Amino acid sequence: MTKNNLIAYAVVALLFGATGAYVGINKKEPGPPLTTTIAPTAGEPHAPVSALFAQSMNDAGGAPQALSQWKGKALVVNFWAPWCAPCVKEMPDLDALATENAGKNLQVIGIGIDSPANIAQFASKFKISYPLYVAGLSGTDLARQFGNSAGGLPYTVLIGADGQVKKTYMGLLKFDQLKADMAALGL
């Protein structure tokens, strides 16, 4: 290697290092998730909630489950995928929320937007205590019914025991915000 090549490599390495340092210093923390409060209906469940309860999905183990089993409970419905880093990042906190509220009138469920094999593999690797369901690509359509027009993940929906959608959250959850919204519902 010649002296000129060595100098050129050193200059390129310094440029990459400086660029990395600049990006690292100026990196902003992600903002709070985009939230939407949904107007109540005249006592009837919102249409997307009715569509959710009409679904039957396989759980992570492959057993079919009717989602109507959750009627009458407040729900935190989390649309996620194993390949979605923010989804995976928030799952331990969702798991803690599910554990804290075990036996209460609140249920956390995850609706996976991926193949049955990928969700089963994820579920066996990470021990999540709340139910994980396999929706495949149809989960995207269901999330859109709840207002997720962008199709982004994670997408979380807070549903009251009355079947009313109380709030939706696009992006990585801020659990203090979710817990405040739950407290406002008496949960």
Coordinates of C-alpha atoms in Angstrom, one line a residue, residues 4-159:
N4 CA -1.0 8.2 -0.8
N5 CA -3.5 5.3 -0.4
L6 CA -2.9 5.2 3.3
I7 CA -3.5 9.0 3.6
A8 CA -6.7 8.7 1.5
Y9 CA -8.1 5.9 3.7
A10 CA -7.3 7.9 6.8
V11 CA -9.2 10.9 5.4
V12 CA -12.2 8.8 4.5
A13 CA -12.2 7.1 7.9
L14 CA -12.0 10.6 9.6
L15 CA -15.0 11.8 7.5
F16 CA -17.1 8.8 8.4
G17 CA -16.1 9.2 12.1
A18 CA -17.0 12.9 12.1
T19 CA -20.3 12.2 10.3
G20 CA -21.2 9.5 12.9
A21 CA -20.3 11.8 15.8
Y22 CA -22.4 14.6 14.3
V23 CA -25.4 12.3 13.8
G24 CA -25.0 10.9 17.3
I25 CA -24.8 14.3 19.0
N26 CA -27.8 15.7 17.1
K27 CA -30.0 12.6 17.3
K28 CA -33.4 13.5 18.8
E29 CA -35.4 11.2 21.0
P30 CA -38.6 10.1 19.3
G31 CA -41.6 12.2 20.3
P32 CA -44.7 10.9 22.0
P33 CA -46.9 8.7 19.9
L34 CA -49.6 10.3 17.9
T35 CA -52.8 9.8 19.8
T36 CA -56.5 10.2 18.8
T37 CA -59.5 10.4 21.0
I38 CA -62.6 8.8 19.4
A39 CA -66.0 10.4 19.9
P40 CA -68.4 8.0 21.8
T41 CA -71.4 6.6 20.0
A42 CA -74.9 6.3 21.5
G43 CA -74.0 3.4 23.8
E44 CA -73.3 0.9 21.0
P45 CA -69.8 -0.5 20.5
H46 CA -67.8 1.2 17.8
A47 CA -67.9 -0.6 14.4
P48 CA -64.2 -1.6 14.5
V49 CA -64.7 -3.1 18.0
S50 CA -67.6 -5.1 16.6
A51 CA -65.4 -6.2 13.7
L52 CA -62.6 -7.2 16.2
F53 CA -65.1 -9.3 18.3
A54 CA -66.3 -11.0 15.1
Q55 CA -62.8 -12.3 14.4
S56 CA -61.4 -15.6 15.2
M57 CA -57.6 -15.8 15.1
N58 CA -55.0 -18.4 15.9
D59 CA -53.0 -17.8 19.0
A60 CA -49.2 -18.0 18.9
G61 CA -49.5 -21.8 19.5
G62 CA -51.8 -22.3 16.5
A63 CA -55.1 -22.8 18.4
P64 CA -58.1 -20.8 17.0
Q65 CA -59.4 -18.3 19.4
A66 CA -62.6 -16.2 19.2
L67 CA -61.9 -12.6 20.1
S68 CA -65.4 -12.3 21.4
Q69 CA -64.1 -13.9 24.6
W70 CA -62.9 -10.3 25.5
K71 CA -66.4 -8.7 25.3
G72 CA -67.2 -6.8 28.4
K73 CA -63.6 -6.2 29.4
A74 CA -61.5 -3.1 28.8
L75 CA -58.8 -3.9 26.2
V76 CA -55.4 -2.6 25.2
V77 CA -55.1 -4.0 21.7
N78 CA -51.5 -3.8 20.4
F79 CA -50.9 -4.3 16.6
W80 CA -47.3 -5.4 16.2
A81 CA -44.9 -7.4 14.2
P82 CA -41.7 -9.3 15.2
W83 CA -39.6 -7.4 12.7
C84 CA -40.8 -4.0 14.1
A85 CA -38.1 -2.8 16.6
P86 CA -40.4 -0.3 18.4
C87 CA -43.0 -3.0 18.7
V88 CA -40.6 -5.4 20.3
K89 CA -39.2 -2.6 22.5
E90 CA -42.6 -1.9 24.1
M91 CA -43.6 -5.5 24.7
P92 CA -41.9 -5.9 28.1
D93 CA -43.8 -2.9 29.3
L94 CA -47.1 -4.2 27.9
D95 CA -46.3 -7.5 29.6
A96 CA -45.8 -5.7 32.9
L97 CA -49.1 -3.8 32.4
A98 CA -50.9 -7.1 31.7
T99 CA -49.4 -8.7 34.8
E100 CA -50.3 -5.6 37.0
N101 CA -53.9 -5.9 35.8
A102 CA -54.3 -9.6 35.9
G103 CA -57.7 -10.4 37.5
K104 CA -59.0 -6.9 36.9
N105 CA -61.4 -5.8 34.2
L106 CA -58.5 -5.1 31.7
Q107 CA -56.9 -7.3 29.1
V108 CA -53.9 -6.7 27.0
I109 CA -53.8 -8.5 23.6
G110 CA -51.3 -8.5 20.8
I111 CA -52.4 -8.8 17.2
G112 CA -49.4 -9.9 15.1
I113 CA -49.0 -8.8 11.5
D114 CA -46.8 -11.5 10.3
S115 CA -46.8 -15.2 9.4
P116 CA -47.8 -17.9 11.9
A117 CA -44.3 -19.3 11.9
N118 CA -42.6 -16.0 12.7
I119 CA -45.0 -15.2 15.5
A120 CA -44.7 -18.7 17.0
Q121 CA -40.9 -18.4 16.9
F122 CA -41.1 -15.0 18.5
A123 CA -43.5 -16.2 21.2
S124 CA -41.3 -19.2 22.1
K125 CA -38.2 -17.0 22.3
F126 CA -39.8 -14.2 24.4
K127 CA -42.1 -15.3 27.1
I128 CA -45.0 -12.8 26.8
S129 CA -47.8 -13.4 29.3
Y130 CA -50.6 -11.7 27.4
P131 CA -52.3 -13.4 24.5
L132 CA -50.7 -13.0 21.1
Y133 CA -52.8 -13.6 18.0
V134 CA -51.8 -14.2 14.4
A135 CA -53.6 -11.9 12.0
G136 CA -51.2 -11.9 9.1
L137 CA -51.8 -9.1 6.6
S138 CA -55.5 -8.9 7.5
G139 CA -54.4 -7.4 10.7
T140 CA -53.4 -4.3 8.8
D141 CA -57.0 -4.0 7.5
L142 CA -58.3 -4.3 11.0
A143 CA -55.9 -1.7 12.3
R144 CA -57.0 0.6 9.5
Q145 CA -60.6 0.2 10.7
F146 CA -59.4 1.6 14.0
G147 CA -58.0 4.7 12.3
N148 CA -54.5 3.6 11.4
S149 CA -54.7 4.9 7.8
A150 CA -50.9 5.0 7.5
G151 CA -50.6 1.3 8.3
G152 CA -47.7 2.1 10.8
L153 CA -46.6 -0.1 13.7
P154 CA -46.9 -0.3 16.6
Y155 CA -50.5 0.8 16.8
T156 CA -52.3 0.5 20.1
V157 CA -56.0 0.9 20.8
L158 CA -57.6 1.5 24.2
I159 CA -61.1 0.1 24.3

